CSV table of C-alpha atoms (C1' of nucleotides) in Angstrom, one decimal:
chain,number,residue,atom,x,y,z
A,7,MET,CA,-0.2,-0.3,0.3
A,8,GLY,CA,1.0,3.7,-0.1
A,9,ARG,CA,0.5,6.8,-1.2
A,10,ILE,CA,-1.1,7.0,-5.0
A,11,PRO,CA,1.9,9.4,-7.1
A,12,CYS,CA,0.3,12.0,-8.6
A,13,CYS,CA,1.6,10.5,-12.3
A,14,GLU,CA,3.0,7.6,-13.9
A,15,LYS,CA,6.7,8.5,-13.0
A,16,ASP,CA,7.9,5.9,-15.7
A,17,ASN,CA,6.9,7.6,-18.7
A,18,VAL,CA,8.1,11.5,-16.6
A,19,LYS,CA,10.6,13.6,-17.3
A,20,ARG,CA,12.6,14.4,-14.3
A,21,GLY,CA,15.5,17.4,-13.4
A,22,GLN,CA,16.3,20.6,-15.7
A,23,TRP,CA,13.5,22.6,-17.8
A,24,THR,CA,14.5,22.8,-20.9
A,25,PRO,CA,13.7,26.4,-22.9
A,26,GLU,CA,11.4,23.9,-25.6
A,27,GLU,CA,9.8,22.6,-22.4
A,28,ASP,CA,8.8,26.0,-20.8
A,29,ASN,CA,7.7,27.5,-23.8
A,30,LYS,CA,5.4,24.4,-24.5
A,31,LEU,CA,3.8,25.6,-21.2
A,32,SER,CA,3.7,29.1,-20.9
A,33,SER,CA,2.1,29.1,-24.0
A,34,TYR,CA,-0.7,26.4,-22.9
A,35,ILE,CA,-1.2,28.3,-19.4
A,36,ALA,CA,-1.7,31.9,-21.5
A,37,GLN,CA,-3.8,30.5,-23.5
A,38,HIS,CA,-5.9,27.9,-20.6
A,39,GLY,CA,-4.6,29.0,-17.5
A,40,THR,CA,-3.8,27.4,-14.5
A,41,ARG,CA,-7.1,25.3,-14.5
A,42,ASN,CA,-6.5,21.0,-12.9
A,43,TRP,CA,-2.6,21.0,-13.4
A,44,ARG,CA,-2.6,17.4,-13.6
A,45,LEU,CA,-4.1,17.9,-17.2
A,46,ILE,CA,-2.1,20.5,-18.4
A,47,PRO,CA,1.5,18.1,-19.0
A,48,LYS,CA,-0.9,16.2,-21.0
A,49,ASN,CA,-3.0,19.2,-23.0
A,50,ALA,CA,0.5,20.6,-23.2
A,51,GLY,CA,2.6,17.9,-24.9
A,52,LEU,CA,5.0,17.4,-22.2
A,53,GLN,CA,6.1,14.2,-20.1
A,54,ARG,CA,5.9,16.0,-17.3
A,55,CYS,CA,4.2,15.7,-13.6
A,56,GLY,CA,1.5,18.1,-13.4
A,57,LYS,CA,3.5,18.8,-10.1
A,58,SER,CA,6.5,19.7,-11.5
A,59,CYS,CA,4.7,21.5,-14.1
A,60,ARG,CA,3.1,23.9,-11.3
A,61,LEU,CA,6.5,24.4,-9.8
A,62,ARG,CA,7.7,25.7,-13.0
A,63,TRP,CA,4.8,27.9,-13.5
A,64,THR,CA,4.7,29.5,-9.6
A,65,ASN,CA,8.8,29.6,-9.3
A,66,TYR,CA,9.9,30.7,-12.6
A,67,LEU,CA,7.7,31.4,-15.3
A,68,ARG,CA,5.0,33.3,-14.7
A,69,PRO,CA,5.4,36.8,-15.6
A,70,ASP,CA,5.2,38.9,-12.6
A,71,LEU,CA,8.2,37.6,-11.2
A,72,LYS,CA,11.6,39.1,-10.6
A,73,HIS,CA,14.2,37.0,-10.7
A,74,GLY,CA,17.4,39.7,-9.9
A,75,GLN,CA,19.2,40.3,-6.2
A,76,PHE,CA,16.7,41.1,-3.1
A,77,SER,CA,17.4,44.6,-2.5
A,78,ASP,CA,17.9,45.9,1.0
A,79,THR,CA,14.0,47.1,1.4
A,80,GLU,CA,13.3,43.2,0.9
A,81,GLU,CA,15.6,41.5,2.9
A,82,GLN,CA,14.6,43.7,6.1
A,83,THR,CA,10.8,42.9,5.0
A,84,ILE,CA,12.4,39.2,5.2
A,85,VAL,CA,13.6,39.2,8.3
A,86,LYS,CA,11.5,41.1,10.0
A,87,LEU,CA,8.1,39.0,9.0
A,88,HIS,CA,10.1,35.7,9.9
A,89,SER,CA,11.0,37.4,13.3
A,90,VAL,CA,7.0,36.9,13.8
A,91,VAL,CA,5.7,34.3,11.9
A,92,GLY,CA,8.9,32.3,11.5
A,93,ASN,CA,9.4,29.9,8.3
A,94,ARG,CA,6.1,30.2,6.9
A,95,TRP,CA,7.7,31.1,3.4
A,96,SER,CA,4.8,31.5,1.1
A,97,LEU,CA,2.9,34.5,3.8
A,98,ILE,CA,6.5,36.1,3.6
A,99,ALA,CA,6.5,36.1,0.2
A,100,ALA,CA,3.2,37.1,-0.3
A,101,GLN,CA,4.3,40.6,1.1
A,102,LEU,CA,6.9,41.0,-1.4
A,103,PRO,CA,5.7,41.7,-4.9
A,104,GLY,CA,7.7,39.2,-7.4
A,105,ARG,CA,9.1,37.0,-5.5
A,106,THR,CA,8.1,33.2,-4.6
A,107,ASP,CA,8.2,31.2,-1.3
A,108,ASN,CA,11.2,29.3,-3.3
A,109,ASP,CA,12.5,32.7,-3.5
A,110,VAL,CA,12.7,33.6,0.1
A,111,LYS,CA,13.0,30.3,2.0
A,112,ASN,CA,16.2,29.9,-0.5
A,113,HIS,CA,17.4,33.6,-0.1
A,114,TRP,CA,17.0,33.2,4.1
A,115,ASN,CA,18.8,29.8,4.2
A,116,THR,CA,22.2,30.9,1.4
A,117,LYS,CA,22.0,34.5,2.4
A,118,LEU,CA,20.2,36.2,5.5
A,119,LYS,CA,20.5,33.6,8.1
A,120,LYS,CA,24.5,33.3,8.0
A,121,LYS,CA,23.9,37.4,8.1
A,122,LEU,CA,22.3,37.5,10.8
A,123,SER,CA,24.4,35.1,12.9
A,124,GLY,CA,27.7,36.7,11.6
A,125,MET,CA,25.7,39.9,13.8
A,126,GLY,CA,25.3,37.9,16.4
A,127,ILE,CA,21.4,37.7,15.9
A,128,ASP,CA,20.3,33.8,16.5
A,129,PRO,CA,18.2,33.3,13.0
A,130,VAL,CA,15.4,31.5,15.1
A,131,THR,CA,14.7,33.4,18.2
A,132,HIS,CA,16.2,36.8,16.2
A,133,LYS,CA,17.9,37.7,20.1
A,134,PRO,CA,21.0,38.1,20.6
A,135,PHE,CA,23.4,35.0,21.3
A,136,SER,CA,24.4,36.8,24.1
A,137,HIS,CA,21.1,36.9,25.7
A,138,LEU,CA,19.6,33.3,24.9
A,139,MET,CA,23.5,31.9,27.4
A,140,ALA,CA,22.1,34.6,29.9
A,141,GLU,CA,18.2,32.5,29.0
A,142,ILE,CA,19.8,29.4,29.7
A,143,ALA,CA,21.9,29.9,32.6
A,144,THR,CA,19.0,31.7,34.7
A,145,THR,CA,16.1,29.6,34.2
A,146,LEU,CA,17.4,26.1,34.0
A,147,ALA,CA,18.7,24.6,37.5
A,148,PRO,CA,22.3,23.4,37.2
A,149,PRO,CA,21.5,19.6,36.7
A,150,GLN,CA,20.2,21.1,33.5
A,151,VAL,CA,22.6,23.2,32.4
A,152,ALA,CA,25.2,20.0,33.2
A,153,HIS,CA,23.7,17.9,30.9
A,154,LEU,CA,22.8,20.5,28.2
A,155,ALA,CA,26.6,21.2,28.7
A,156,GLU,CA,27.4,17.7,27.7
A,157,ALA,CA,25.3,17.7,24.8
A,158,ALA,CA,26.6,20.7,23.8
A,159,LEU,CA,29.8,20.0,23.7
A,160,GLY,CA,29.6,16.3,22.6
A,161,CYS,CA,28.1,18.3,19.4
A,162,PHE,CA,31.2,20.4,19.8
A,163,LYS,CA,33.7,17.8,19.6
A,164,ASP,CA,31.8,16.1,16.7
A,165,GLU,CA,31.6,19.5,15.1
A,166,MET,CA,35.8,20.3,15.8
A,167,LEU,CA,36.7,16.6,14.7
A,168,HIS,CA,34.8,17.6,11.4
A,169,LEU,CA,36.3,21.1,11.2
A,170,LEU,CA,39.8,19.3,11.9
A,171,THR,CA,40.0,16.2,9.3
A,172,LYS,CA,39.0,18.6,7.0
A,173,LYS,CA,41.2,21.6,7.4
A,174,ARG,CA,43.7,19.4,8.6
A,175,ILE,CA,44.3,22.8,11.4
A,176,ASP,CA,45.4,20.4,13.7
A,177,PHE,CA,49.1,20.4,12.4
A,178,GLN,CA,48.8,23.9,13.1
A,179,PHE,CA,47.8,23.3,16.9
A,180,GLN,CA,50.6,21.3,17.4
A,181,GLN,CA,52.6,23.9,15.9
A,182,SER,CA,51.6,27.0,16.9
A,183,GLY,CA,49.1,26.6,20.5
A,184,ILE,CA,45.6,28.3,20.2
A,185,ALA,CA,46.4,31.5,19.2
A,186,PRO,CA,44.0,34.4,21.2
A,187,GLY,CA,39.8,34.2,19.8
A,188,THR,CA,40.4,30.9,17.8
A,189,LEU,CA,37.8,29.5,20.0
A,190,GLN,CA,35.5,32.3,18.7
A,191,GLN,CA,33.9,30.3,16.2
A,192,PRO,CA,33.4,26.9,17.4
A,193,LEU,CA,31.9,29.0,20.4
A,194,THR,CA,29.2,30.2,18.4
A,195,LEU,CA,28.5,26.7,17.0
A,196,GLN,CA,27.9,25.2,20.4
A,197,VAL,CA,25.6,28.1,21.4
A,198,ILE,CA,23.9,27.1,18.0
A,199,LYS,CA,23.6,23.3,19.4
A,200,THR,CA,22.9,24.5,22.6
A,201,LYS,CA,19.5,25.9,21.3
A,202,ARG,CA,18.8,23.5,19.1
A,203,THR,CA,19.2,21.1,22.2
A,204,ILE,CA,16.3,23.0,23.8
A,205,ARG,CA,14.3,23.0,21.2
A,206,LEU,CA,14.1,19.6,21.1
A,207,ARG,CA,13.3,19.1,24.6
A,208,ARG,CA,10.6,21.7,24.4
A,209,SER,CA,8.7,19.8,21.5
A,210,ASN,CA,8.9,16.9,23.3
B,20,DA,C1',45.5,23.7,-14.1
B,21,DA,C1',43.5,20.2,-12.3
B,22,DA,C1',40.8,19.1,-7.7
B,23,DC,C1',38.2,20.2,-4.6
B,24,DG,C1',35.3,22.3,-0.9
B,25,DA,C1',31.5,25.9,-0.5
B,26,DT,C1',27.7,27.3,-2.4
B,27,DT,C1',23.5,28.6,-5.0
B,28,DC,C1',19.3,28.1,-6.4
B,29,DA,C1',15.7,25.3,-9.1
B,30,DA,C1',14.0,21.0,-8.6
B,31,DC,C1',12.0,17.0,-6.1
B,32,DC,C1',8.9,14.9,-2.3
B,33,DG,C1',6.1,14.4,1.4
B,34,DC,C1',2.9,16.0,4.0
B,35,DT,C1',-1.1,18.8,5.1
B,36,DA,C1',-5.4,21.2,3.6
B,37,DC,C1',-8.9,22.7,0.5
B,38,DT,C1',-12.8,21.1,-1.9
B,39,DA,C1',-16.3,19.0,-4.3
B,40,DA,C1',-19.1,14.8,-5.0
C,24,DC,C1',-19.7,13.5,7.3
C,25,DT,C1',-16.9,10.9,4.1
C,26,DT,C1',-13.8,10.4,0.8
C,27,DA,C1',-11.2,10.9,-3.0
C,28,DG,C1',-8.6,14.5,-5.9
C,29,DT,C1',-6.3,18.7,-5.8
C,30,DA,C1',-3.7,22.3,-4.6
C,31,DG,C1',-0.1,24.0,-1.7
C,32,DC,C1',3.3,24.4,2.1
C,33,DG,C1',7.8,23.4,3.5
C,34,DG,C1',12.1,20.5,3.9
C,35,DT,C1',15.6,18.3,1.6
C,36,DT,C1',18.5,17.1,-2.2
C,37,DG,C1',21.6,17.7,-6.1
C,38,DA,C1',23.4,19.8,-10.5
C,39,DA,C1',25.5,23.7,-11.5
C,40,DT,C1',28.8,27.0,-10.8
C,41,DC,C1',32.1,29.9,-8.1
C,42,DG,C1',36.3,30.1,-5.4
C,43,DT,C1',40.2,28.4,-3.0
C,44,DT,C1',44.5,26.3,-2.6
DNA sequence: AAACGATTCAACCGCTACTAA
DNA sequence: CTTAGTAGCGGTTGAATCGTT
């Protein structure tokens, strides 16, 4: 048993769309509109799943879409709205004419998250990391803090091992010792992991 | 110049919400 | 009210591209 597939996967093309396919889809929609996505590929002469056609249209082919860089104003809007509604990408995109939920999501995940972290702001809660650490220290009892610290250190160890293997910086450590400030980045990671652990605990 | 890792973003997957019968 | 079909959403993946060594 299982879920009924939305289309016959064997007869369906996947992956990147060609300009020819784009043309077929665009001209079909221009003539007939976007009612019943299941029938659109068949009627438009496309070997694609209806879902794939809908996605291609809504995220790329729609004539009212913007394709360029996000402006500062748009970024500010995303950050502001995200602090209120969280990962409700379609809700956020609805406030940005010409942008899709996929655009907003991608931009958040690749740029804005890092930007906020770099400013010392947690991209999930939109609070400064220092506040979060203070919250953890004041709201939890010492055994919980100890447990959290242990979990966080475990994550930190994994992260560090990965880093050491990747960058081969263990050699540099041996050669020069740990320079002041070297641990800043991993400590930031530690804070992120600690927060993640708290979130998981709360959701359970 | 080549190899490798990091980044970006289009596309896919699986789930939920909605709607019509 | 129930059920089946469809649309929409958010998370994830992977190919293409870029940057670094």
